Coordinates of C-alpha atoms in Angstrom, one line a residue:
M20 CA 0.0 0.0 0.0
S21 CA 1.4 3.5 -0.9
C22 CA 2.0 6.1 1.7
V23 CA -0.7 8.3 0.1
T24 CA -3.2 5.5 0.1
A25 CA -2.5 4.7 3.7
L26 CA -2.9 8.4 4.6
I27 CA -6.2 8.5 2.7
H28 CA -7.3 5.4 4.7
Q29 CA -6.3 7.1 7.9
A30 CA -7.9 10.3 7.1
S31 CA -11.1 8.6 6.0
G32 CA -11.4 6.6 9.1
I33 CA -11.1 3.3 7.2
R34 CA -10.8 0.3 9.4
Q35 CA -10.0 -3.4 8.8
R36 CA -12.8 -5.8 8.2
G37 CA -11.8 -9.2 9.3
P38 CA -8.3 -10.6 9.9
N39 CA -5.6 -8.8 7.9
R40 CA -8.1 -7.2 5.4
V41 CA -8.1 -3.5 4.6
I42 CA -10.9 -1.9 2.5
T43 CA -9.4 -0.8 -0.8
P44 CA -10.3 2.6 -2.3
T45 CA -12.6 0.9 -4.8
E46 CA -14.8 -0.2 -1.9
V47 CA -15.2 3.3 -0.6
S48 CA -17.8 5.6 -1.9
F49 CA -16.7 8.4 -4.3
D50 CA -17.8 11.1 -1.8
T51 CA -15.5 9.6 0.8
L52 CA -12.4 9.9 -1.4
I53 CA -13.1 13.4 -2.9
M54 CA -11.6 15.4 -0.1
T55 CA -8.6 17.6 0.5
I56 CA -5.8 15.9 2.4
V57 CA -3.5 18.5 4.0
L58 CA -0.1 17.1 5.1
T59 CA 2.0 19.0 7.5
P60 CA 5.7 18.4 8.2
Y61 CA 7.1 17.6 11.6
W62 CA 10.4 16.4 13.0
S63 CA 10.8 13.1 14.9
N64 CA 14.2 12.0 16.1
G65 CA 15.9 14.2 13.5
V66 CA 13.8 12.9 10.6
Q67 CA 11.2 15.1 8.9
K68 CA 7.9 13.2 8.5
L69 CA 4.4 14.1 7.3
K70 CA 1.1 13.9 9.2
V71 CA -2.5 14.6 8.2
A72 CA -3.5 18.0 9.4
H73 CA -6.6 18.5 11.5
Q74 CA -9.7 18.7 9.2
P75 CA -12.5 21.1 10.1
P76 CA -15.9 19.3 10.3
A77 CA -17.6 19.0 7.0
K78 CA -20.7 21.1 6.4
P79 CA -24.0 19.1 6.4
K80 CA -25.0 17.7 3.0
H81 CA -27.6 19.2 0.8
G82 CA -31.1 18.7 2.3
L83 CA -29.9 18.5 5.9
T84 CA -30.2 22.2 6.5
P85 CA -32.9 24.7 5.6
P86 CA -32.6 25.9 2.0
T87 CA -31.7 29.6 2.7
L88 CA -29.4 29.1 5.8
D89 CA -26.4 31.4 5.5
D90 CA -23.7 32.1 8.1
E91 CA -24.3 35.9 8.4
T92 CA -28.0 35.7 8.9
H93 CA -27.5 32.8 11.3
A94 CA -25.0 34.9 13.3
T95 CA -27.7 37.5 13.8
R96 CA -30.1 34.7 14.8
C97 CA -27.7 33.3 17.4
L98 CA -27.1 36.8 18.8
L99 CA -30.8 37.5 19.1
Q100 CA -31.3 34.2 20.9
L101 CA -28.5 35.1 23.3
R102 CA -29.9 38.5 24.0
S103 CA -33.4 37.1 24.6
K104 CA -32.1 35.5 27.8
D105 CA -32.8 37.7 30.9
K106 CA -30.3 36.0 33.2
N107 CA -26.6 35.8 32.7
I108 CA -26.4 32.2 33.8
E109 CA -28.9 31.3 31.0
K110 CA -26.7 33.2 28.6
Y111 CA -23.8 31.1 29.8
I112 CA -25.7 27.9 29.3
Y113 CA -26.8 29.0 25.8
L114 CA -23.2 29.9 24.7
S115 CA -21.9 26.6 26.1
M116 CA -24.4 24.8 23.9
L117 CA -23.5 26.9 20.9
K118 CA -19.8 26.3 21.4
E119 CA -20.3 22.6 21.4
Q120 CA -22.7 22.5 18.4
D121 CA -21.1 25.2 16.3
P122 CA -17.7 26.3 17.6
N123 CA -17.0 28.4 14.5
M124 CA -20.1 30.5 15.0
F125 CA -19.4 30.8 18.8
Y126 CA -15.9 32.1 18.3
R127 CA -16.9 34.3 15.3
L128 CA -19.5 36.0 17.5
C129 CA -17.1 36.1 20.5
L130 CA -14.5 38.0 18.4
R131 CA -17.1 40.4 17.0
Y132 CA -18.7 41.1 20.3
M133 CA -15.8 40.6 22.7
S134 CA -16.9 43.1 25.3
E135 CA -20.3 41.6 25.5
F136 CA -19.2 37.9 25.5
T137 CA -16.3 38.1 27.9
P138 CA -18.3 38.8 31.1
I139 CA -20.5 35.9 30.2
I140 CA -18.0 33.2 29.3
Y141 CA -15.6 34.3 32.1
T142 CA -15.8 36.8 35.0
P143 CA -18.2 37.6 36.5
T144 CA -20.7 35.0 35.2
V145 CA -18.3 32.1 35.3
G146 CA -18.4 32.4 39.1
D147 CA -22.1 31.7 39.1
A148 CA -21.5 28.8 36.6
C149 CA -19.1 27.3 39.1
L150 CA -21.4 27.6 42.0
Q151 CA -24.2 25.9 40.0
Y152 CA -22.0 23.5 38.0
S153 CA -23.3 20.3 39.5
H154 CA -26.9 21.5 38.8
I155 CA -26.5 22.8 35.3
Y156 CA -24.1 20.1 34.1
R157 CA -25.1 18.6 30.7
R158 CA -22.2 16.9 29.1
P159 CA -18.5 16.2 29.7
E160 CA -16.2 19.0 28.6
G161 CA -12.7 18.4 29.7
L162 CA -10.7 15.9 31.7
F163 CA -11.4 14.9 35.3
I164 CA -8.6 13.3 37.3
S165 CA -9.3 12.4 40.9
I166 CA -7.2 11.5 43.9
K167 CA -8.6 7.9 43.4
D168 CA -6.7 7.8 40.1
K169 CA -3.3 8.1 42.0
G170 CA -1.1 5.4 40.5
N171 CA -3.2 5.2 37.4
I172 CA -3.0 8.8 36.2
R173 CA -1.2 7.8 33.0
N174 CA -4.1 5.7 31.7
V175 CA -6.6 8.4 32.6
I176 CA -4.7 11.1 30.7
R177 CA -4.3 8.9 27.7
N178 CA -8.0 8.6 27.4
W179 CA -8.0 12.2 26.0
P180 CA -9.0 11.8 22.4
K181 CA -6.5 14.3 20.8
L182 CA -3.2 13.4 22.4
D183 CA -1.1 14.6 19.4
E184 CA -2.9 17.9 19.1
A185 CA -2.6 19.1 22.7
R186 CA -0.7 22.3 23.2
I187 CA -2.2 24.0 26.3
S188 CA -4.1 23.0 29.4
V189 CA -5.6 25.0 32.2
V190 CA -5.6 23.0 35.4
T191 CA -7.5 23.7 38.6
D192 CA -8.2 21.8 41.7
G193 CA -11.1 24.0 42.6
S194 CA -9.7 24.9 46.0
R195 CA -9.9 28.7 45.7
I196 CA -12.2 29.7 42.8
L197 CA -12.2 33.5 42.3
G198 CA -13.3 34.8 45.7
L199 CA -15.8 32.0 46.2
G200 CA -13.7 29.5 48.1
D201 CA -13.4 25.8 47.9
L202 CA -15.8 24.6 45.1
G203 CA -14.2 21.2 44.5
V204 CA -15.0 19.7 41.1
N205 CA -17.4 22.6 40.5
G206 CA -14.4 24.6 39.5
M207 CA -14.2 23.0 36.1
P208 CA -15.9 26.0 34.3
I209 CA -12.9 28.1 35.3
S210 CA -10.6 25.9 33.1
I211 CA -13.2 25.8 30.3
G212 CA -13.7 29.5 30.3
K213 CA -10.0 30.4 30.4
L214 CA -9.4 28.2 27.4
S215 CA -12.2 29.8 25.5
L216 CA -10.4 33.1 26.0
Y217 CA -7.2 31.6 24.8
I218 CA -9.0 30.5 21.6
A219 CA -10.8 33.8 21.1
G220 CA -8.0 36.1 22.3
A221 CA -4.9 34.5 20.8
G222 CA -6.2 32.1 18.1
I223 CA -5.1 28.9 20.0
R224 CA -6.7 26.1 18.0
P225 CA -9.8 24.7 19.8
W226 CA -8.8 21.1 19.4
S227 CA -5.4 21.7 21.0
T228 CA -6.8 22.8 24.4
I229 CA -7.5 20.6 27.5
P230 CA -9.5 21.8 30.4
I231 CA -8.6 19.8 33.5
C232 CA -10.1 19.6 36.9
L233 CA -8.2 17.7 39.6
D234 CA -10.8 16.3 42.1
L235 CA -8.9 16.1 45.4
G236 CA -12.1 16.3 47.4
T237 CA -13.6 19.4 49.0
N238 CA -13.9 20.9 52.4
N239 CA -17.1 22.7 51.4
Q240 CA -19.8 20.8 53.5
K241 CA -22.6 22.3 51.4
F242 CA -21.4 20.4 48.3
L243 CA -20.6 17.3 50.3
D244 CA -24.3 17.3 51.3
D245 CA -25.6 18.1 47.9
P246 CA -27.1 15.0 46.2
L247 CA -26.3 16.4 42.8
Y248 CA -22.6 17.2 43.5
L249 CA -20.4 15.7 40.8
G250 CA -17.2 15.3 42.8
L251 CA -15.8 12.9 45.4
R252 CA -17.5 13.0 48.7
R253 CA -14.5 13.3 50.9
K254 CA -12.4 16.0 52.6
R255 CA -9.7 17.6 50.5
A256 CA -6.4 15.8 50.2
A257 CA -3.4 17.9 51.5
G258 CA 0.2 17.7 52.4
E259 CA 2.3 14.7 51.2
E260 CA -0.8 12.9 49.7
M261 CA -1.5 15.9 47.4
T262 CA 2.2 16.5 46.5
E263 CA 2.7 12.8 45.5
F264 CA -0.5 13.1 43.4
M265 CA 0.8 16.3 41.7
D266 CA 4.2 14.9 41.1
E267 CA 2.7 11.9 39.3
F268 CA 0.2 14.2 37.4
M269 CA 2.9 16.6 36.1
R270 CA 5.2 13.7 35.1
E271 CA 2.5 11.9 33.2
M272 CA 1.3 15.1 31.5
S273 CA 4.8 15.8 30.2
L274 CA 5.1 12.3 28.8
A275 CA 1.7 12.2 27.2
F276 CA 1.9 15.8 25.9
P277 CA 5.5 16.7 25.2
K278 CA 4.5 20.0 23.5
L279 CA 2.0 21.1 26.2
L280 CA 2.0 24.3 28.2
V281 CA 0.3 24.0 31.6
Q282 CA -1.4 26.9 33.3
F283 CA -2.4 26.4 37.0
E284 CA -5.6 28.2 38.0
D285 CA -7.3 28.9 41.3
F286 CA -5.3 26.7 43.6
S287 CA -5.3 27.7 47.3
T288 CA -2.7 30.2 48.3
D289 CA -0.1 27.8 49.8
A290 CA -0.6 25.2 47.0
A291 CA -0.3 27.9 44.3
F292 CA 3.1 29.0 45.5
L293 CA 4.3 25.5 46.3
Y294 CA 3.5 23.9 43.0
L295 CA 4.6 26.9 40.9
S296 CA 8.0 26.8 42.7
R297 CA 8.2 23.0 42.5
Y298 CA 7.5 22.6 38.8
R299 CA 8.4 25.9 37.0
H300 CA 12.0 24.8 36.3
Q301 CA 11.0 21.2 35.3
Y302 CA 8.1 21.9 32.9
P303 CA 6.6 24.7 30.9
V304 CA 4.1 25.9 33.5
F305 CA 2.9 29.1 35.0
N306 CA 0.3 30.2 37.5
D307 CA -2.1 32.8 36.2
D308 CA -3.3 34.0 39.6
I309 CA 0.3 34.7 40.7
Q310 CA 2.1 35.7 37.4
G311 CA -0.7 36.6 35.0
T312 CA -2.5 38.9 37.5
G313 CA 0.8 40.5 38.5
A314 CA 1.7 41.1 34.8
V315 CA -1.7 42.8 33.9
V316 CA -1.6 44.9 37.1
L317 CA 2.0 45.9 36.3
S318 CA 0.9 47.0 32.9
G319 CA -1.9 49.2 34.3
L320 CA 0.3 50.6 37.0
I321 CA 3.0 51.7 34.5
N322 CA 0.4 53.8 32.6
A323 CA -1.3 55.0 35.8
A324 CA 1.9 56.0 37.5
R325 CA 3.0 58.1 34.6
L326 CA -0.3 60.1 34.8
S327 CA -0.1 60.3 38.6
S328 CA 3.5 61.6 38.5
Q329 CA 2.6 64.1 35.9
A330 CA -0.1 65.5 38.2
S331 CA 2.1 65.5 41.4
G332 CA 5.4 66.4 39.9
R333 CA 7.0 63.7 41.9
P334 CA 9.6 61.2 40.4
I335 CA 8.2 57.9 39.1
T336 CA 10.3 56.1 41.7
D337 CA 8.5 57.9 44.6
H338 CA 5.4 55.8 44.3
R339 CA 4.3 53.8 47.3
I340 CA 2.1 50.8 46.9
L341 CA -0.3 49.4 49.5
F342 CA -1.8 46.0 49.0
F343 CA -5.1 45.3 50.8
G344 CA -5.0 41.5 50.6
A345 CA -2.0 39.2 51.0
G346 CA -3.0 35.9 49.5
S347 CA -1.5 34.2 46.5
A348 CA -2.8 36.9 44.1
G349 CA -1.8 39.8 46.3
V350 CA 1.7 38.6 46.9
G351 CA 2.1 37.5 43.3
V352 CA 1.1 40.9 42.1
A353 CA 3.5 42.5 44.6
M354 CA 6.4 40.4 43.3
Q355 CA 5.6 41.4 39.8
L356 CA 5.3 45.1 40.7
M357 CA 8.9 45.2 41.9
S358 CA 9.7 45.3 38.2
F359 CA 8.0 48.7 38.0
F360 CA 10.7 50.1 40.3
T361 CA 13.7 48.0 39.0
L362 CA 12.9 49.0 35.4
N363 CA 13.2 52.6 36.6
G364 CA 16.6 52.2 38.2
L365 CA 16.0 51.1 41.8
S366 CA 17.7 48.0 43.3
E367 CA 15.6 45.0 44.2
E368 CA 15.9 45.9 47.9
E369 CA 14.8 49.5 47.2
A370 CA 11.9 48.2 45.2
R371 CA 10.8 45.9 48.0
R372 CA 10.8 48.8 50.4
R373 CA 8.2 50.6 48.2
I374 CA 5.5 47.9 48.9
W375 CA 3.4 47.3 52.0
L376 CA 0.9 44.4 52.7
V377 CA -2.3 44.4 54.7
D378 CA -3.9 41.0 55.6
S379 CA -6.7 40.1 58.0
G380 CA -4.4 40.9 60.9
G381 CA -3.7 44.4 59.6
L382 CA -0.3 45.8 58.5
V383 CA 2.2 42.9 57.9
F384 CA 5.4 43.5 59.9
D385 CA 8.1 41.3 61.4
K386 CA 7.3 41.8 65.1
R387 CA 3.6 41.2 64.7
G388 CA 4.2 37.4 65.2
K389 CA 4.2 34.3 63.1
L390 CA 3.5 34.9 59.3
A391 CA 2.7 32.6 56.4
E392 CA 5.8 31.9 54.4
H393 CA 4.6 33.8 51.3
K394 CA 4.1 37.0 53.2
K395 CA 7.6 37.2 54.8
Y396 CA 9.4 38.8 51.9
F397 CA 7.3 42.0 52.1
S398 CA 7.0 42.0 55.8
R399 CA 8.2 45.3 57.2
N400 CA 11.1 45.5 59.6
D401 CA 10.9 49.3 59.9
Y402 CA 7.7 49.3 62.0
E403 CA 7.9 48.4 65.7
G404 CA 4.7 49.9 67.1
P405 CA 1.4 48.1 68.0
P406 CA -0.5 46.2 65.3
I407 CA -2.4 48.6 63.0
T408 CA -5.7 47.0 61.8
D409 CA -7.7 50.0 60.7
I410 CA -7.2 50.7 57.0
L411 CA -7.6 54.4 57.4
E412 CA -4.8 54.4 60.0
I413 CA -2.6 52.2 57.8
I414 CA -3.1 54.6 54.8
D415 CA -2.3 57.6 57.0
Y416 CA 0.9 55.8 58.1
V417 CA 2.1 54.5 54.7
K418 CA 0.8 57.5 52.6
P419 CA 0.5 55.3 49.5
T420 CA 0.1 56.7 46.0
A421 CA -1.5 53.4 44.9
L422 CA -4.0 51.3 46.8
L423 CA -4.6 47.8 45.4
G424 CA -7.4 45.5 46.6
L425 CA -7.1 41.7 46.4
S426 CA -9.0 40.9 49.5
T427 CA -12.4 39.7 48.1
I428 CA -13.9 41.9 50.8
S429 CA -16.8 43.8 49.3
N430 CA -16.7 47.6 49.6
A431 CA -13.6 47.5 51.8
F432 CA -12.6 50.8 50.2
T433 CA -15.2 52.9 51.9
P434 CA -15.9 56.6 50.9
S435 CA -13.6 57.6 53.8
V436 CA -10.8 55.5 52.4
I437 CA -11.3 56.9 48.9
R438 CA -11.4 60.5 50.1
L439 CA -8.2 60.0 52.1
M440 CA -6.4 58.6 49.1
A441 CA -7.6 61.7 47.1
A442 CA -6.4 64.0 49.9
L443 CA -2.9 62.4 49.8
N444 CA -2.6 62.4 46.0
P445 CA -3.8 64.8 43.2
R446 CA -4.4 61.7 41.1
P447 CA -4.8 58.6 43.4
I448 CA -4.3 55.2 41.9
I449 CA -7.1 52.8 43.2
F450 CA -7.3 49.3 41.8
P451 CA -10.0 47.1 43.4
L452 CA -9.0 43.9 41.7
S453 CA -11.1 41.2 43.5
N454 CA -13.6 39.1 41.4
P455 CA -16.5 38.8 40.8
V456 CA -18.1 42.3 40.9
R457 CA -19.9 41.7 44.1
L458 CA -16.6 41.1 45.9
S459 CA -14.9 44.2 44.5
E460 CA -13.4 46.5 47.1
C461 CA -15.3 49.5 45.6
S462 CA -17.2 50.5 42.5
F463 CA -16.1 52.8 39.7
H464 CA -19.0 55.1 40.6
D465 CA -17.8 55.5 44.2
A466 CA -14.2 56.0 43.2
V467 CA -15.1 58.8 40.7
E468 CA -17.6 60.5 43.1
H469 CA -15.3 60.5 46.2
T470 CA -12.2 61.7 44.3
Q471 CA -14.0 64.3 42.3
G472 CA -13.1 62.5 39.1
T473 CA -9.3 62.5 39.7
V474 CA -9.0 58.7 40.3
L475 CA -6.9 56.4 38.1
F476 CA -9.0 53.3 38.3
A477 CA -8.7 49.6 37.3
S478 CA -10.8 46.8 38.6
G479 CA -10.8 43.0 38.2
S480 CA -14.4 42.9 36.9
P481 CA -16.1 45.2 34.5
F482 CA -17.9 48.4 35.6
P483 CA -19.9 50.8 33.4
E484 CA -18.6 54.2 32.2
E485 CA -19.3 57.3 34.4
E486 CA -20.2 60.9 33.6
H487 CA -18.4 63.5 35.8
E488 CA -18.9 67.2 35.3
G489 CA -19.7 66.7 31.7
R490 CA -16.7 64.4 31.1
K491 CA -17.0 60.7 30.2
M492 CA -14.7 58.6 32.3
Y493 CA -13.8 55.0 31.4
P494 CA -12.9 52.3 34.0
G495 CA -9.8 50.2 33.4
Q496 CA -10.2 46.5 33.8
G497 CA -7.1 44.7 34.9
N498 CA -8.4 41.6 33.2
N499 CA -5.8 38.7 32.9
M500 CA -7.3 38.1 29.5
Y501 CA -5.0 40.9 28.2
I502 CA -2.0 38.9 29.3
F503 CA -2.4 35.1 29.3
P504 CA -3.5 34.5 25.7
G505 CA -0.4 36.2 24.3
L506 CA 1.9 34.8 27.0
G507 CA 0.5 31.3 26.2
L508 CA 0.8 31.7 22.4
G509 CA 4.3 33.0 22.6
S510 CA 5.4 30.2 24.9
I511 CA 3.9 27.6 22.6
L512 CA 5.4 29.0 19.5
A513 CA 8.8 29.3 21.1
R514 CA 8.4 25.8 22.5
A515 CA 9.7 27.1 25.8
T516 CA 11.1 24.6 28.2
S517 CA 10.0 26.9 31.0
V518 CA 8.1 30.2 31.5
T519 CA 10.6 32.6 32.9
D520 CA 10.1 35.8 34.9
S521 CA 11.5 37.7 31.9
M522 CA 8.8 36.2 29.7
V523 CA 6.1 37.3 32.1
E524 CA 7.6 40.7 32.4
A525 CA 7.8 41.0 28.5
S526 CA 4.1 40.3 28.3
S527 CA 3.4 43.1 30.8
L528 CA 5.6 45.6 29.0
G529 CA 4.1 44.6 25.7
L530 CA 0.6 45.3 27.0
A531 CA 1.6 48.6 28.6
G532 CA 2.9 49.8 25.2
A533 CA -0.1 48.7 23.2
L534 CA -2.3 51.8 23.8
T535 CA -3.1 53.7 20.6
E536 CA -3.0 57.5 20.5
E537 CA -6.8 57.6 20.7
E538 CA -6.8 55.4 23.8
H539 CA -4.1 57.6 25.4
A540 CA -6.3 60.7 24.7
M541 CA -9.3 59.0 26.4
G542 CA -7.2 58.5 29.5
L543 CA -7.4 54.7 29.3
L544 CA -5.0 52.5 31.3
Y545 CA -5.6 49.4 29.1
P546 CA -6.4 49.1 25.4
R547 CA -9.9 48.3 24.3
I548 CA -10.6 44.6 24.6
E549 CA -12.0 44.5 21.0
R550 CA -8.3 44.7 19.9
I551 CA -7.4 41.6 21.8
R552 CA -6.1 39.6 18.8
E553 CA -3.8 42.5 17.8
I554 CA -2.6 42.9 21.4
S555 CA -2.0 39.1 21.8
A556 CA 0.1 38.9 18.6
H557 CA 2.3 41.8 19.8
I558 CA 2.7 40.2 23.3
A559 CA 3.4 36.8 21.8
K560 CA 6.2 38.3 19.7
E561 CA 7.7 39.9 22.8
V562 CA 7.4 36.6 24.8
V563 CA 9.2 34.7 22.0
R564 CA 12.0 37.2 22.1
A565 CA 12.3 37.0 25.9
A566 CA 12.4 33.2 25.7
Q567 CA 15.2 33.4 23.1
K568 CA 17.2 35.8 25.4
A569 CA 16.7 33.4 28.3
G570 CA 17.8 30.4 26.2
V571 CA 14.6 28.4 26.9
D572 CA 13.3 28.3 23.3
R573 CA 13.3 25.1 21.4
S574 CA 12.0 26.7 18.1
T575 CA 15.5 28.1 17.5
E576 CA 14.7 28.7 13.8
L577 CA 12.6 31.7 14.9
R578 CA 15.8 33.5 16.1
K579 CA 16.8 34.5 12.6
L580 CA 13.5 36.3 11.9
S581 CA 13.3 40.1 12.1
D582 CA 10.7 41.5 14.5
Q583 CA 8.3 42.2 11.6
E584 CA 8.8 38.7 10.2
L585 CA 8.3 37.2 13.7
L586 CA 5.1 39.2 14.2
E587 CA 3.8 38.0 10.8
F588 CA 4.7 34.4 11.8
V589 CA 2.8 34.7 15.0
Q590 CA -0.3 36.1 13.2
S591 CA -0.1 33.3 10.6
K592 CA -0.4 30.7 13.5
M593 CA -3.5 32.3 15.0
W594 CA -6.6 30.2 14.2
N595 CA -9.6 32.1 12.8
P596 CA -13.2 30.7 12.9

């Protein structure tokens, strides 16, 4: 049998009938053989080979659809059906169905109406989808690996139907979903939603994504008592049991998917830091809560600090940043924001001294008592007084130029807090970054009203525009969606062996520099989300360059490309529906 005939048999799904008998082309219908076979080259052990490229699903044959069905009119029909739903969770369910039945239409609409779709397929609606997951579940959509699979994870992973296509996976254990706590297996929509944004935002191919939920149990008694709960009915694994499970999981993932990038999502604080540190130099892996959030906030801060310093006349290095919230996201962002100061000439130690943390016990300082390991780096040794727990007293002591909220405490930034920030700064930087909206530290309306319109604002979830004294003001949204699609795409194209700090920093600087002149004139801190594909391509190019400088790129042929050629290469690899 010729190679081409064999490939046609493979592509056509032809199977043997009986012992040692293969159907010949003459036994296959004419319609089966009249098809385009696309062969793509790949390297294996130094030898170039060919494989059949992924084929999009064929359109239904004549008579199986209404006579005048056309894509553009159907797009309008789908959009009208979506907008007819009066609850966001119903919109989420509808879009989930559309994505399964007609992914091309789903992503076409998503790209066209990005600002409308993003809050439905991700925050804030995805939080409600997680809370209700066991009640609205309709079909499998991803890979579930439980603590009971320990010792057998290899076989579970290899049940995934597209082993050779896999390039990126978002992995959660459901232990700290957004600001909603331990949701167990109900955290799966986080992985699904994040990968939908990778596809829409960076053109990652849909069939190369793997949403994964690790079911290690849950400590949420409400779910353990729920007869519809889809996860294991046991308390959450921890300590050595969990680490042994994670070691096996990461090892088997790397063996089954040698070209895979892994993104950890919504692990509990201690686990997030532990497993990022444990695996980041062994595998291509990053944690979006720690690194992605830090990168997107750094980008917004760069633009906000420039405007704030212009108003105050103070040097850019004089900024003082107060974090209200010291979990994995808060400390991760704080670590990333050190780059803001080091890029402007300060030493690492000088940068560290420009950052203060506040947790549930108040200001974090050395003599307060025992601290969690991840808080110690930013703990103050220059304060020896009694514990300060009142946020107004802390602000008065620190006199920050920027107040960042990652506490998931709703309305923690009271009118008094906002007014004090405005009294200290002609243009105060206030970033309430907690998700979803109902857990945000303050609203854009309150920030505008109580600063008399001087605030430089970015939030984790979307807020509407505000009118102030005849001027339209636009809220920034420090949405990780600006960062992770381009960071992921660049890491995949570079075939990075690890995701370095320099690559994360490159994604942040790429985003900060992506504002157009019109967006600058509008006072925006982030570009419009409708430009996400353009932004992601630019970020991916910068990430590839950073991977090359760090020497972690395996696609070494990309080194010889000019920046323009590399950008065109990145764009050519982005899937379009």
